[in-house]
Coordinates of N, CA and C in Angstrom, one line a residue:
M267 N 0.8 -1.2 0.0 CA 0.0 0.0 0.0 C 0.9 1.2 0.0
I268 N 0.4 2.2 -0.7 CA 1.2 3.5 -0.7 C 0.2 4.6 -0.9
C269 N 0.4 5.7 -0.2 CA -0.4 6.9 -0.4 C 0.5 8.0 -1.1
L270 N 0.0 8.3 -2.3 CA 0.8 9.3 -3.1 C 0.6 10.7 -2.7
F271 N 1.4 11.6 -3.1 CA 1.4 13.0 -2.7 C 0.1 13.7 -3.1
H272 N -0.6 13.2 -4.1 CA -1.8 13.9 -4.5 C -3.0 13.1 -3.9
A273 N -2.8 12.4 -2.8 CA -3.8 11.8 -1.9 C -4.6 10.7 -2.6
V274 N -3.9 9.9 -3.5 CA -4.4 8.7 -4.1 C -3.7 7.5 -3.5
Q275 N -4.5 6.6 -3.1 CA -4.0 5.4 -2.4 C -3.9 4.3 -3.5
M276 N -2.8 3.6 -3.5 CA -2.6 2.5 -4.5 C -2.2 1.3 -3.8
G277 N -2.6 0.1 -4.3 CA -2.2 -1.2 -3.7 C -1.9 -2.2 -4.7
W278 N -1.0 -3.1 -4.4 CA -0.7 -4.2 -5.3 C 0.0 -5.3 -4.4
G279 N 0.0 -6.5 -5.0 CA 0.6 -7.6 -4.3 C -0.5 -8.7 -3.9
L280 N -0.2 -9.4 -2.8 CA -1.2 -10.5 -2.4 C -2.5 -9.8 -2.0
N281 N -3.6 -10.4 -2.5 CA -4.9 -9.9 -2.2 C -5.9 -11.0 -1.8
D282 N -5.4 -12.1 -1.3 CA -6.3 -13.2 -1.0 C -7.3 -13.0 0.1
K283 N -7.1 -12.0 0.9 CA -8.1 -11.6 2.0 C -8.7 -10.3 1.8
G284 N -8.5 -9.7 0.6 CA -9.1 -8.4 0.3 C -8.3 -7.2 0.8
Q285 N -7.1 -7.5 1.3 CA -6.3 -6.5 2.0 C -5.8 -5.3 1.1
L286 N -6.0 -5.4 -0.2 CA -5.6 -4.3 -1.1 C -6.7 -3.3 -1.2
G287 N -8.0 -3.6 -0.8 CA -9.1 -2.7 -0.9 C -9.7 -2.6 -2.3
H288 N -9.3 -3.5 -3.2 CA -9.9 -3.5 -4.5 C -11.1 -4.4 -4.5
D289 N -12.2 -4.1 -5.2 CA -13.3 -5.0 -5.3 C -13.0 -6.1 -6.4
R290 N -12.0 -6.9 -6.1 CA -11.5 -7.9 -7.0 C -11.4 -9.2 -6.2
E291 N -11.5 -10.3 -6.9 CA -11.3 -11.6 -6.2 C -10.0 -12.2 -6.6
E292 N -9.2 -11.4 -7.3 CA -7.9 -11.9 -7.7 C -7.0 -12.2 -6.5
M293 N -6.3 -13.3 -6.5 CA -5.4 -13.6 -5.4 C -4.2 -12.7 -5.3
E294 N -3.7 -12.2 -6.5 CA -2.5 -11.4 -6.6 C -2.8 -10.3 -7.6
V295 N -2.4 -9.1 -7.3 CA -2.5 -7.9 -8.2 C -1.1 -7.5 -8.5
G296 N -0.7 -7.6 -9.8 CA 0.7 -7.3 -10.2 C 1.0 -5.9 -10.4
L297 N 0.0 -5.1 -10.8 CA 0.3 -3.7 -11.0 C -0.5 -2.8 -10.0
P298 N 0.1 -1.6 -9.7 CA -0.7 -0.7 -8.7 C -2.0 -0.4 -9.3
A299 N -3.0 -0.4 -8.4 CA -4.4 -0.1 -8.7 C -4.9 0.8 -7.6
E300 N -5.7 1.8 -7.9 CA -6.3 2.7 -6.9 C -7.2 2.1 -6.0
V301 N -7.1 2.5 -4.7 CA -8.0 2.0 -3.7 C -9.2 3.0 -3.6
P302 N -10.4 2.5 -3.7 CA -11.6 3.5 -3.7 C -12.0 4.0 -2.4
L303 N -11.2 4.9 -1.8 CA -11.6 5.5 -0.5 C -12.5 6.7 -0.9
P304 N -13.5 7.0 -0.1 CA -14.4 8.1 -0.3 C -13.7 9.5 -0.1
E305 N -12.6 9.5 0.5 CA -11.8 10.7 0.8 C -10.3 10.4 0.8
P306 N -9.5 11.4 0.6 CA -8.1 11.2 0.6 C -7.6 10.7 2.0
A307 N -6.6 9.9 2.0 CA -6.0 9.4 3.2 C -4.8 10.2 3.6
I308 N -4.7 10.4 4.9 CA -3.5 11.1 5.4 C -2.5 10.1 6.1
A309 N -3.0 8.9 6.4 CA -2.2 7.9 7.0 C -2.7 6.5 6.6
L310 N -1.8 5.6 6.3 CA -2.1 4.2 6.0 C -1.3 3.2 6.9
S311 N -1.9 2.1 7.2 CA -1.2 1.1 7.9 C -1.6 -0.3 7.3
A312 N -0.6 -1.0 6.9 CA -0.9 -2.3 6.3 C -0.5 -3.4 7.2
G313 N -1.4 -4.2 7.7 CA -1.2 -5.4 8.5 C -0.9 -6.6 7.6
Y314 N -0.9 -7.8 8.1 CA -0.6 -9.0 7.3 C -1.7 -9.2 6.3
F315 N -3.0 -9.2 6.8 CA -4.1 -9.5 6.0 C -5.2 -8.4 6.0
H316 N -4.8 -7.2 6.5 CA -5.8 -6.1 6.5 C -5.1 -4.7 6.4
T317 N -5.8 -3.7 6.1 CA -5.3 -2.4 6.0 C -6.2 -1.4 6.7
L318 N -5.6 -0.3 7.3 CA -6.3 0.7 8.0 C -5.9 2.1 7.3
A319 N -6.8 3.0 7.3 CA -6.5 4.3 6.8 C -7.2 5.4 7.6
V320 N -6.6 6.5 7.8 CA -7.2 7.7 8.4 C -7.4 8.7 7.3
G321 N -8.7 9.1 7.1 CA -9.0 10.1 6.1 C -8.8 11.5 6.5
E322 N -8.8 12.4 5.6 CA -8.6 13.9 5.9 C -9.6 14.4 6.9
S323 N -10.8 13.8 7.0 CA -11.8 14.2 7.9 C -11.6 13.7 9.3
G324 N -10.7 12.7 9.4 CA -10.4 12.1 10.7 C -11.1 10.7 10.8
S325 N -11.9 10.4 9.8 CA -12.6 9.1 9.8 C -11.6 8.0 9.6
V326 N -11.9 6.8 10.2 CA -11.0 5.7 10.1 C -11.7 4.7 9.1
W327 N -10.9 4.1 8.2 CA -11.4 3.2 7.2 C -10.6 1.9 7.3
S328 N -11.3 0.7 7.1 CA -10.6 -0.5 7.2 C -11.1 -1.5 6.1
W329 N -10.2 -2.5 5.8 CA -10.6 -3.5 4.8 C -9.6 -4.6 4.9
G330 N -10.0 -5.8 4.4 CA -9.2 -7.0 4.5 C -9.9 -8.1 5.3
C331 N -9.1 -8.9 6.0 CA -9.6 -10.0 6.8 C -10.0 -9.4 8.2
N332 N -11.1 -9.9 8.7 CA -11.6 -9.4 10.0 C -11.9 -10.7 10.9
G333 N -11.1 -11.7 10.7 CA -11.3 -12.9 11.4 C -11.2 -12.8 13.0
K334 N -10.5 -11.8 13.4 CA -10.4 -11.6 14.9 C -10.9 -10.2 15.3
G335 N -11.7 -9.6 14.4 CA -12.3 -8.3 14.7 C -11.3 -7.1 14.5
Q336 N -10.2 -7.4 13.8 CA -9.1 -6.4 13.7 C -9.6 -5.1 12.8
L337 N -10.7 -5.2 12.1 CA -11.1 -4.1 11.3 C -11.9 -3.1 12.1
G338 N -12.4 -3.5 13.3 CA -13.2 -2.6 14.0 C -14.7 -2.5 13.5
L339 N -15.1 -3.6 12.8 CA -16.4 -3.6 12.2 C -17.3 -4.6 12.9
G340 N -16.9 -5.1 14.0 CA -17.7 -6.2 14.7 C -17.3 -7.5 14.2
Q341 N -18.0 -8.6 14.7 CA -17.6 -9.9 14.3 C -18.5 -10.5 13.2
E342 N -19.5 -9.7 12.7 CA -20.5 -10.2 11.7 C -19.9 -10.5 10.4
V343 N -18.9 -9.7 10.0 CA -18.3 -9.8 8.7 C -16.8 -10.3 8.8
V344 N -16.5 -11.3 8.0 CA -15.1 -11.9 8.0 C -14.2 -11.3 7.0
L345 N -14.7 -10.9 5.8 CA -13.8 -10.5 4.7 C -14.5 -9.2 4.1
V346 N -13.7 -8.2 4.0 CA -14.1 -6.9 3.4 C -13.2 -6.5 2.3
R347 N -13.7 -6.5 1.1 CA -12.8 -6.2 -0.1 C -12.7 -4.7 -0.4
E348 N -13.6 -3.9 0.1 CA -13.5 -2.5 -0.2 C -13.5 -1.7 1.1
P349 N -12.9 -0.5 1.2 CA -12.9 0.2 2.5 C -14.3 0.5 3.1
R350 N -14.3 0.3 4.4 CA -15.6 0.6 5.1 C -15.2 1.5 6.3
M351 N -16.0 2.4 6.6 CA -15.8 3.3 7.7 C -16.0 2.6 9.0
V352 N -15.1 2.8 10.0 CA -15.2 2.2 11.3 C -16.1 3.2 12.1
K353 N -17.4 2.9 12.1 CA -18.4 3.8 12.7 C -18.2 3.9 14.2
A354 N -17.6 2.9 14.9 CA -17.5 3.0 16.3 C -16.5 4.2 16.7
L355 N -15.7 4.6 15.7 CA -14.7 5.7 16.0 C -15.2 7.0 15.4
Q356 N -16.3 7.0 14.8 CA -16.8 8.3 14.2 C -17.1 9.3 15.3
G357 N -16.6 10.5 15.1 CA -16.9 11.6 16.1 C -15.9 11.6 17.2
E358 N -14.9 10.7 17.2 CA -13.9 10.7 18.3 C -12.9 11.8 18.2
R359 N -12.8 12.4 17.0 CA -11.8 13.5 16.8 C -12.2 14.7 17.6
Q360 N -11.4 15.2 18.4 CA -11.8 16.4 19.2 C -10.6 17.4 19.1
G361 N -11.0 18.7 19.0 CA -10.0 19.7 19.0 C -9.1 19.6 17.8
L362 N -7.9 20.2 17.9 CA -6.9 20.2 16.9 C -5.8 19.3 17.2
A363 N -6.0 18.0 17.3 CA -5.0 17.1 17.6 C -3.9 17.1 16.6
S364 N -2.7 17.0 17.0 CA -1.6 17.1 16.1 C -1.1 15.7 15.7
S365 N -1.6 14.7 16.4 CA -1.2 13.3 16.0 C -2.4 12.4 16.3
C366 N -2.3 11.3 15.6 CA -3.3 10.2 15.7 C -2.6 8.9 15.5
M367 N -3.1 7.9 16.2 CA -2.5 6.6 16.1 C -3.6 5.5 16.0
I368 N -3.5 4.6 15.1 CA -4.3 3.4 15.1 C -3.4 2.2 15.3
A369 N -3.7 1.4 16.3 CA -2.9 0.2 16.6 C -3.7 -1.0 16.5
T370 N -3.2 -2.0 15.8 CA -3.8 -3.4 15.8 C -2.6 -4.3 16.1
R371 N -2.9 -5.6 16.1 CA -1.9 -6.6 16.3 C -0.8 -6.6 15.3
H372 N -1.1 -6.2 14.1 CA -0.1 -6.3 13.0 C 0.2 -5.0 12.3
G373 N -0.4 -3.9 12.8 CA -0.1 -2.6 12.1 C -0.4 -1.4 12.9
I374 N 0.3 -0.3 12.6 CA 0.1 1.0 13.3 C 0.2 2.1 12.2
A375 N -0.7 3.0 12.4 CA -0.7 4.2 11.5 C -0.6 5.4 12.3
F376 N 0.3 6.3 12.0 CA 0.6 7.5 12.7 C 0.2 8.7 11.8
R377 N -0.2 9.8 12.5 CA -0.3 11.0 11.7 C 0.3 12.1 12.6

């Protein structure tokens, strides 16, 4: 995963758990392809089978494998192939925080 300077997120490589955020069922993606986030990302974190992003608005987005609840979307869904907002964190941004951190078992995103 990479976040380019013009706020476009691109992903390529292994995609067997949807960790690239593409609505594709391909196991591997050989060329960079845009991740369809509804807003530009300011931070990305790639875990082994999942990815997290912080959007410009402060919203947190997640996709990939959710076998242990690592996406923050509850236990109802196991695999997410496109970014979904982590609604439990919506509205948690307060004031003018200068930093933000998302931590999971396999990934951390800082801003």
